Amino acid sequence: MENFKSLVEEMKLYFNVTSLEMVAEKLGLKKSTAIGWRQRKRISSHAILKFNQLKYKQNNYIKLVDKNLQQTEKTNNKDTILIPFYKNYYLSSDFTNNNNIIKQNIPFNKNELNNMFNLQEFLKIGIIAMIGNSMEPTIKEGEMVIFQKDDSSIEGGIYIVEYQKEILIKRLKKRPLCLISDNKEYPIIDIKKSKELKIIGRIIGAYKIDYKKL
């Protein structure tokens, strides 16, 4: 309940409006949408993602983390999970010692996730916003990227990695070991020492959000 109230106040302040109905309009939704939010005491995951994308789309760096991925949070509703959205996305493979993480838990319906991404296991999942066009046309700038820390290293899979103190979203090639962008304008990154490459999570899907600012 308190989280709902604080989020509503944050949204109203950001859009400089006085009601939840006006917030819904600013997000390109119908005013009546706010009635459902108020009754459930919960903003929909789709609306929260829209809001966060508006707030943080100006970021010009890729960040994130994952101490909190060790356990995707549960709610009282067995069909719903809370997935952390990393707002400032300070990404580091050293999750446990990172105190600079800004995250917001977003409620998702498990059936929705399964339908969108064929996701069966709901553990160690996170969301970040894609910055840059290095993975176009597969992942476009501004899309919400869903990742899972599953300890895999699949040939040709798309991963969030840390390499030479940089956070990258790239395809993984093993022989020879290198990182590849889907946008061919970006050069291949050859990995000289495998121990310098740290895999943070595997990209399992991207979530496109359309919005308009009124």
PDB file of C-alpha atoms in Angstrom:
ATOM      1  CA  MET A   1       0.000   0.000   0.000  1.00  0.00           C
ATOM      2  CA  GLU A   2       2.775   2.437   0.935  1.00  0.00           C
ATOM      3  CA  ASN A   3       4.673   1.559  -2.238  1.00  0.00           C
ATOM      4  CA  PHE A   4       1.555   2.306  -4.266  1.00  0.00           C
ATOM      5  CA  LYS A   5       1.099   5.694  -2.602  1.00  0.00           C
ATOM      6  CA  SER A   6       4.738   6.699  -3.009  1.00  0.00           C
ATOM      7  CA  LEU A   7       4.775   5.638  -6.674  1.00  0.00           C
ATOM      8  CA  VAL A   8       1.597   7.619  -7.374  1.00  0.00           C
ATOM      9  CA  GLU A   9       3.115  10.716  -5.765  1.00  0.00           C
ATOM     10  CA  GLU A  10       6.342  10.237  -7.739  1.00  0.00           C
ATOM     11  CA  MET A  11       4.395   9.988 -11.003  1.00  0.00           C
ATOM     12  CA  LYS A  12       2.255  13.032 -10.216  1.00  0.00           C
ATOM     13  CA  LEU A  13       5.342  15.051  -9.368  1.00  0.00           C
ATOM     14  CA  TYR A  14       7.169  13.967 -12.527  1.00  0.00           C
ATOM     15  CA  PHE A  15       4.265  14.852 -14.835  1.00  0.00           C
ATOM     16  CA  ASN A  16       3.325  17.925 -12.772  1.00  0.00           C
ATOM     17  CA  VAL A  17      -0.298  16.805 -12.457  1.00  0.00           C
ATOM     18  CA  THR A  18      -2.706  16.469  -9.553  1.00  0.00           C
ATOM     19  CA  SER A  19      -4.563  13.187 -10.122  1.00  0.00           C
ATOM     20  CA  LEU A  20      -3.968   9.555 -11.008  1.00  0.00           C
ATOM     21  CA  GLU A  21      -6.293   9.946 -14.000  1.00  0.00           C
ATOM     22  CA  MET A  22      -4.006  12.647 -15.375  1.00  0.00           C
ATOM     23  CA  VAL A  23      -1.012  10.359 -14.860  1.00  0.00           C
ATOM     24  CA  ALA A  24      -2.744   7.685 -16.959  1.00  0.00           C
ATOM     25  CA  GLU A  25      -3.305  10.234 -19.736  1.00  0.00           C
ATOM     26  CA  LYS A  26       0.343  11.297 -19.675  1.00  0.00           C
ATOM     27  CA  LEU A  27       1.271   7.642 -20.194  1.00  0.00           C
ATOM     28  CA  GLY A  28      -0.980   7.484 -23.259  1.00  0.00           C
ATOM     29  CA  LEU A  29      -3.662   5.475 -21.452  1.00  0.00           C
ATOM     30  CA  LYS A  30      -7.353   6.099 -20.830  1.00  0.00           C
ATOM     31  CA  LYS A  31      -8.394   7.966 -17.695  1.00  0.00           C
ATOM     32  CA  SER A  32     -10.512   4.973 -16.691  1.00  0.00           C
ATOM     33  CA  THR A  33      -7.307   2.915 -16.343  1.00  0.00           C
ATOM     34  CA  ALA A  34      -6.607   4.795 -13.121  1.00  0.00           C
ATOM     35  CA  ILE A  35      -9.809   3.433 -11.586  1.00  0.00           C
ATOM     36  CA  GLY A  36      -8.461  -0.115 -11.820  1.00  0.00           C
ATOM     37  CA  TRP A  37      -5.112   0.946 -10.354  1.00  0.00           C
ATOM     38  CA  ARG A  38      -6.846   2.588  -7.419  1.00  0.00           C
ATOM     39  CA  GLN A  39      -9.089  -0.419  -6.762  1.00  0.00           C
ATOM     40  CA  ARG A  40      -6.184  -2.885  -6.865  1.00  0.00           C
ATOM     41  CA  LYS A  41      -3.818  -0.506  -5.043  1.00  0.00           C
ATOM     42  CA  ARG A  42      -1.294  -1.344  -7.753  1.00  0.00           C
ATOM     43  CA  ILE A  43      -0.020   0.294 -10.940  1.00  0.00           C
ATOM     44  CA  SER A  44       0.185  -2.160 -13.844  1.00  0.00           C
ATOM     45  CA  SER A  45       3.616  -3.434 -14.876  1.00  0.00           C
ATOM     46  CA  HIS A  46       3.080  -2.038 -18.382  1.00  0.00           C
ATOM     47  CA  ALA A  47       2.450   1.468 -17.004  1.00  0.00           C
ATOM     48  CA  ILE A  48       5.426   1.325 -14.638  1.00  0.00           C
ATOM     49  CA  LEU A  49       7.715   0.316 -17.484  1.00  0.00           C
ATOM     50  CA  LYS A  50       6.389   3.182 -19.598  1.00  0.00           C
ATOM     51  CA  PHE A  51       6.991   5.599 -16.741  1.00  0.00           C
ATOM     52  CA  ASN A  52      10.514   4.367 -16.101  1.00  0.00           C
ATOM     53  CA  GLN A  53      11.364   4.500 -19.773  1.00  0.00           C
ATOM     54  CA  LEU A  54      10.275   8.140 -19.887  1.00  0.00           C
ATOM     55  CA  LYS A  55      12.332   8.952 -16.814  1.00  0.00           C
ATOM     56  CA  TYR A  56      15.509   7.150 -17.704  1.00  0.00           C
ATOM     57  CA  LYS A  57      15.618   7.068 -21.503  1.00  0.00           C
ATOM     58  CA  GLN A  58      18.123   9.928 -21.465  1.00  0.00           C
ATOM     59  CA  ASN A  59      20.765   7.796 -19.746  1.00  0.00           C
ATOM     60  CA  ASN A  60      23.803   7.470 -21.978  1.00  0.00           C
ATOM     61  CA  TYR A  61      25.440   4.497 -20.312  1.00  0.00           C
ATOM     62  CA  ILE A  62      24.618   0.865 -19.607  1.00  0.00           C
ATOM     63  CA  LYS A  63      24.461  -0.265 -16.025  1.00  0.00           C
ATOM     64  CA  LEU A  64      22.846  -2.907 -13.886  1.00  0.00           C
ATOM     65  CA  VAL A  65      23.348  -5.416 -11.073  1.00  0.00           C
ATOM     66  CA  ASP A  66      22.155  -8.474  -9.450  1.00  0.00           C
ATOM     67  CA  LYS A  67      22.513  -9.187  -5.839  1.00  0.00           C
ATOM     68  CA  ASN A  68      18.714  -9.060  -5.888  1.00  0.00           C
ATOM     69  CA  LEU A  69      18.520 -11.528  -8.766  1.00  0.00           C
ATOM     70  CA  GLN A  70      19.515 -14.223  -6.341  1.00  0.00           C
ATOM     71  CA  GLN A  71      15.836 -14.335  -5.480  1.00  0.00           C
ATOM     72  CA  THR A  72      13.130 -12.811  -7.613  1.00  0.00           C
ATOM     73  CA  GLU A  73      10.741 -11.481  -5.009  1.00  0.00           C
ATOM     74  CA  LYS A  74       7.400 -13.112  -4.321  1.00  0.00           C
ATOM     75  CA  THR A  75       4.076 -11.466  -3.591  1.00  0.00           C
ATOM     76  CA  ASN A  76       1.041 -12.691  -1.713  1.00  0.00           C
ATOM     77  CA  ASN A  77      -0.456 -13.635  -5.080  1.00  0.00           C
ATOM     78  CA  LYS A  78       1.020 -16.958  -6.238  1.00  0.00           C
ATOM     79  CA  ASP A  79       0.451 -15.957  -9.890  1.00  0.00           C
ATOM     80  CA  THR A  80       2.470 -12.744  -9.556  1.00  0.00           C
ATOM     81  CA  ILE A  81       6.192 -12.083  -9.103  1.00  0.00           C
ATOM     82  CA  LEU A  82       8.123  -8.864  -8.577  1.00  0.00           C
ATOM     83  CA  ILE A  83      10.920  -8.378 -11.096  1.00  0.00           C
ATOM     84  CA  PRO A  84      13.595  -5.750 -10.380  1.00  0.00           C
ATOM     85  CA  PHE A  85      13.927  -2.991 -12.979  1.00  0.00           C
ATOM     86  CA  TYR A  86      17.391  -1.462 -12.714  1.00  0.00           C
ATOM     87  CA  LYS A  87      16.801   2.237 -13.171  1.00  0.00           C
ATOM     88  CA  ASN A  88      20.303   3.633 -13.227  1.00  0.00           C
ATOM     89  CA  TYR A  89      21.639   0.478 -14.472  1.00  0.00           C
ATOM     90  CA  TYR A  90      24.933   0.308 -12.931  1.00  0.00           C
ATOM     91  CA  LEU A  91      25.917  -3.130 -14.013  1.00  0.00           C
ATOM     92  CA  SER A  92      28.647  -5.062 -12.356  1.00  0.00           C
ATOM     93  CA  SER A  93      29.395  -8.731 -12.002  1.00  0.00           C
ATOM     94  CA  ASP A  94      30.334  -8.012  -8.382  1.00  0.00           C
ATOM     95  CA  PHE A  95      26.744  -7.767  -7.239  1.00  0.00           C
ATOM     96  CA  THR A  96      27.270  -8.310  -3.523  1.00  0.00           C
ATOM     97  CA  ASN A  97      29.509  -5.270  -2.993  1.00  0.00           C
ATOM     98  CA  ASN A  98      27.544  -2.822  -5.130  1.00  0.00           C
ATOM     99  CA  ASN A  99      25.792  -0.125  -3.132  1.00  0.00           C
ATOM    100  CA  ASN A 100      24.970   2.133  -6.095  1.00  0.00           C
ATOM    101  CA  ILE A 101      22.052   0.119  -7.403  1.00  0.00           C
ATOM    102  CA  ILE A 102      18.729   1.851  -7.942  1.00  0.00           C
ATOM    103  CA  LYS A 103      15.946  -0.593  -8.638  1.00  0.00           C
ATOM    104  CA  GLN A 104      12.187  -0.788  -8.595  1.00  0.00           C
ATOM    105  CA  ASN A 105      10.238  -4.012  -8.276  1.00  0.00           C
ATOM    106  CA  ILE A 106       7.586  -4.383 -10.975  1.00  0.00           C
ATOM    107  CA  PRO A 107       4.727  -6.897 -10.605  1.00  0.00           C
ATOM    108  CA  PHE A 108       4.343  -9.366 -13.469  1.00  0.00           C
ATOM    109  CA  ASN A 109       1.831 -12.108 -14.074  1.00  0.00           C
ATOM    110  CA  LYS A 110       3.610 -15.444 -14.532  1.00  0.00           C
ATOM    111  CA  ASN A 111       1.305 -16.502 -17.361  1.00  0.00           C
ATOM    112  CA  GLU A 112       2.091 -13.238 -19.167  1.00  0.00           C
ATOM    113  CA  LEU A 113       5.808 -13.878 -18.875  1.00  0.00           C
ATOM    114  CA  ASN A 114       5.394 -17.440 -20.060  1.00  0.00           C
ATOM    115  CA  ASN A 115       3.347 -16.321 -23.079  1.00  0.00           C
ATOM    116  CA  MET A 116       5.772 -13.540 -24.016  1.00  0.00           C
ATOM    117  CA  PHE A 117       9.091 -15.288 -23.446  1.00  0.00           C
ATOM    118  CA  ASN A 118       8.275 -18.987 -22.947  1.00  0.00           C
ATOM    119  CA  LEU A 119       9.654 -18.574 -19.449  1.00  0.00           C
ATOM    120  CA  GLN A 120       9.184 -21.562 -17.151  1.00  0.00           C
ATOM    121  CA  GLU A 121      11.569 -20.736 -14.311  1.00  0.00           C
ATOM    122  CA  PHE A 122      10.907 -17.433 -12.550  1.00  0.00           C
ATOM    123  CA  LEU A 123      14.240 -17.065 -10.772  1.00  0.00           C
ATOM    124  CA  LYS A 124      17.029 -14.489 -11.073  1.00  0.00           C
ATOM    125  CA  ILE A 125      15.203 -12.313 -13.610  1.00  0.00           C
ATOM    126  CA  GLY A 126      15.809  -8.606 -14.164  1.00  0.00           C
ATOM    127  CA  ILE A 127      14.888  -5.774 -16.523  1.00  0.00           C
ATOM    128  CA  ILE A 128      16.951  -2.934 -17.975  1.00  0.00           C
ATOM    129  CA  ALA A 129      16.380  -0.433 -20.787  1.00  0.00           C
ATOM    130  CA  MET A 130      18.479  -0.905 -23.919  1.00  0.00           C
ATOM    131  CA  ILE A 131      20.796   2.014 -24.606  1.00  0.00           C
ATOM    132  CA  GLY A 132      22.392   2.384 -28.038  1.00  0.00           C
ATOM    133  CA  ASN A 133      21.835   0.653 -31.384  1.00  0.00           C
ATOM    134  CA  SER A 134      24.612  -1.943 -31.366  1.00  0.00           C
ATOM    135  CA  MET A 135      22.147  -4.850 -31.277  1.00  0.00           C
ATOM    136  CA  GLU A 136      19.691  -3.568 -33.890  1.00  0.00           C
ATOM    137  CA  PRO A 137      17.622  -4.873 -35.557  1.00  0.00           C
ATOM    138  CA  THR A 138      17.257  -7.604 -32.888  1.00  0.00           C
ATOM    139  CA  ILE A 139      17.053  -5.242 -29.910  1.00  0.00           C
ATOM    140  CA  LYS A 140      16.213  -1.616 -30.542  1.00  0.00           C
ATOM    141  CA  GLU A 141      17.258   1.344 -28.441  1.00  0.00           C
ATOM    142  CA  GLY A 142      14.702   2.096 -25.740  1.00  0.00           C
ATOM    143  CA  GLU A 143      13.296  -1.430 -25.542  1.00  0.00           C
ATOM    144  CA  MET A 144      13.051  -3.083 -22.153  1.00  0.00           C
ATOM    145  CA  VAL A 145      15.424  -6.027 -22.031  1.00  0.00           C
ATOM    146  CA  ILE A 146      14.529  -9.071 -19.932  1.00  0.00           C
ATOM    147  CA  PHE A 147      17.519 -11.039 -18.699  1.00  0.00           C
ATOM    148  CA  GLN A 148      18.086 -14.093 -16.524  1.00  0.00           C
ATOM    149  CA  LYS A 149      21.155 -15.118 -14.593  1.00  0.00           C
ATOM    150  CA  ASP A 150      21.137 -18.797 -15.509  1.00  0.00           C
ATOM    151  CA  ASP A 151      24.906 -19.455 -15.568  1.00  0.00           C
ATOM    152  CA  SER A 152      24.735 -20.472 -19.230  1.00  0.00           C
ATOM    153  CA  SER A 153      27.152 -19.640 -22.062  1.00  0.00           C
ATOM    154  CA  ILE A 154      25.284 -20.661 -25.214  1.00  0.00           C
ATOM    155  CA  GLU A 155      27.010 -20.260 -28.573  1.00  0.00           C
ATOM    156  CA  GLY A 156      25.285 -17.420 -30.413  1.00  0.00           C
ATOM    157  CA  GLY A 157      23.221 -16.397 -27.377  1.00  0.00           C
ATOM    158  CA  ILE A 158      22.839 -12.738 -26.421  1.00  0.00           C
ATOM    159  CA  TYR A 159      24.335 -11.850 -23.052  1.00  0.00           C
ATOM    160  CA  ILE A 160      25.005  -8.954 -20.747  1.00  0.00           C
ATOM    161  CA  VAL A 161      28.710  -9.151 -19.984  1.00  0.00           C
ATOM    162  CA  GLU A 162      31.442  -7.241 -18.225  1.00  0.00           C
ATOM    163  CA  TYR A 163      34.682  -6.910 -20.188  1.00  0.00           C
ATOM    164  CA  GLN A 164      37.559  -4.572 -19.395  1.00  0.00           C
ATOM    165  CA  LYS A 165      35.372  -2.680 -16.921  1.00  0.00           C
ATOM    166  CA  GLU A 166      32.685  -2.071 -19.544  1.00  0.00           C
ATOM    167  CA  ILE A 167      29.159  -3.444 -19.566  1.00  0.00           C
ATOM    168  CA  LEU A 168      28.067  -4.747 -22.969  1.00  0.00           C
ATOM    169  CA  ILE A 169      25.082  -6.502 -24.535  1.00  0.00           C
ATOM    170  CA  LYS A 170      26.442  -8.767 -27.283  1.00  0.00           C
ATOM    171  CA  ARG A 171      26.223 -12.170 -28.920  1.00  0.00           C
ATOM    172  CA  LEU A 172      28.662 -14.710 -27.565  1.00  0.00           C
ATOM    173  CA  LYS A 173      30.907 -16.665 -29.905  1.00  0.00           C
ATOM    174  CA  LYS A 174      33.164 -19.300 -28.357  1.00  0.00           C
ATOM    175  CA  ARG A 175      35.591 -20.383 -31.087  1.00  0.00           C
ATOM    176  CA  PRO A 176      37.408 -18.079 -31.226  1.00  0.00           C
ATOM    177  CA  LEU A 177      36.076 -16.334 -28.138  1.00  0.00           C
ATOM    178  CA  CYS A 178      34.596 -12.985 -29.131  1.00  0.00           C
ATOM    179  CA  LEU A 179      31.602 -10.679 -28.735  1.00  0.00           C
ATOM    180  CA  ILE A 180      29.515  -9.764 -31.776  1.00  0.00           C
ATOM    181  CA  SER A 181      27.017  -6.952 -32.385  1.00  0.00           C
ATOM    182  CA  ASP A 182      23.992  -7.606 -34.585  1.00  0.00           C
ATOM    183  CA  ASN A 183      24.539  -4.128 -36.044  1.00  0.00           C
ATOM    184  CA  LYS A 184      27.342  -4.830 -38.522  1.00  0.00           C
ATOM    185  CA  GLU A 185      28.647  -1.278 -38.207  1.00  0.00           C
ATOM    186  CA  TYR A 186      30.141  -2.294 -34.862  1.00  0.00           C
ATOM    187  CA  PRO A 187      33.431  -4.231 -34.855  1.00  0.00           C
ATOM    188  CA  ILE A 188      33.868  -7.700 -33.390  1.00  0.00           C
ATOM    189  CA  ILE A 189      35.445  -7.665 -29.933  1.00  0.00           C
ATOM    190  CA  ASP A 190      38.106 -10.360 -29.652  1.00  0.00           C
ATOM    191  CA  ILE A 191      38.603 -11.714 -26.137  1.00  0.00           C
ATOM    192  CA  LYS A 192      42.279 -12.372 -25.520  1.00  0.00           C
ATOM    193  CA  LYS A 193      41.922 -13.730 -21.998  1.00  0.00           C
ATOM    194  CA  SER A 194      38.754 -15.626 -21.143  1.00  0.00           C
ATOM    195  CA  LYS A 195      39.081 -14.824 -17.434  1.00  0.00           C
ATOM    196  CA  GLU A 196      38.575 -11.124 -18.259  1.00  0.00           C
ATOM    197  CA  LEU A 197      35.075 -11.848 -19.594  1.00  0.00           C
ATOM    198  CA  LYS A 198      32.359 -12.101 -16.951  1.00  0.00           C
ATOM    199  CA  ILE A 199      28.836 -13.128 -17.945  1.00  0.00           C
ATOM    200  CA  ILE A 200      26.150 -11.327 -15.965  1.00  0.00           C
ATOM    201  CA  GLY A 201      22.986 -12.708 -17.541  1.00  0.00           C
ATOM    202  CA  ARG A 202      21.387 -14.114 -20.685  1.00  0.00           C
ATOM    203  CA  ILE A 203      18.915 -11.985 -22.637  1.00  0.00           C
ATOM    204  CA  ILE A 204      15.638 -13.880 -22.955  1.00  0.00           C
ATOM    205  CA  GLY A 205      13.537 -11.212 -24.637  1.00  0.00           C
ATOM    206  CA  ALA A 206      12.797  -7.546 -25.257  1.00  0.00           C
ATOM    207  CA  TYR A 207       9.666  -5.636 -24.380  1.00  0.00           C
ATOM    208  CA  LYS A 208       8.725  -2.741 -26.659  1.00  0.00           C
ATOM    209  CA  ILE A 209       6.801   0.106 -25.097  1.00  0.00           C
ATOM    210  CA  ASP A 210       5.083   2.811 -27.109  1.00  0.00           C
ATOM    211  CA  TYR A 211       4.134   5.990 -25.369  1.00  0.00           C
ATOM    212  CA  LYS A 212       3.297   9.597 -26.118  1.00  0.00           C
ATOM    213  CA  LYS A 213       3.863  12.675 -24.019  1.00  0.00           C
ATOM    214  CA  LEU A 214       0.911  15.050 -24.070  1.00  0.00           C
TER     215      LEU A 214
END
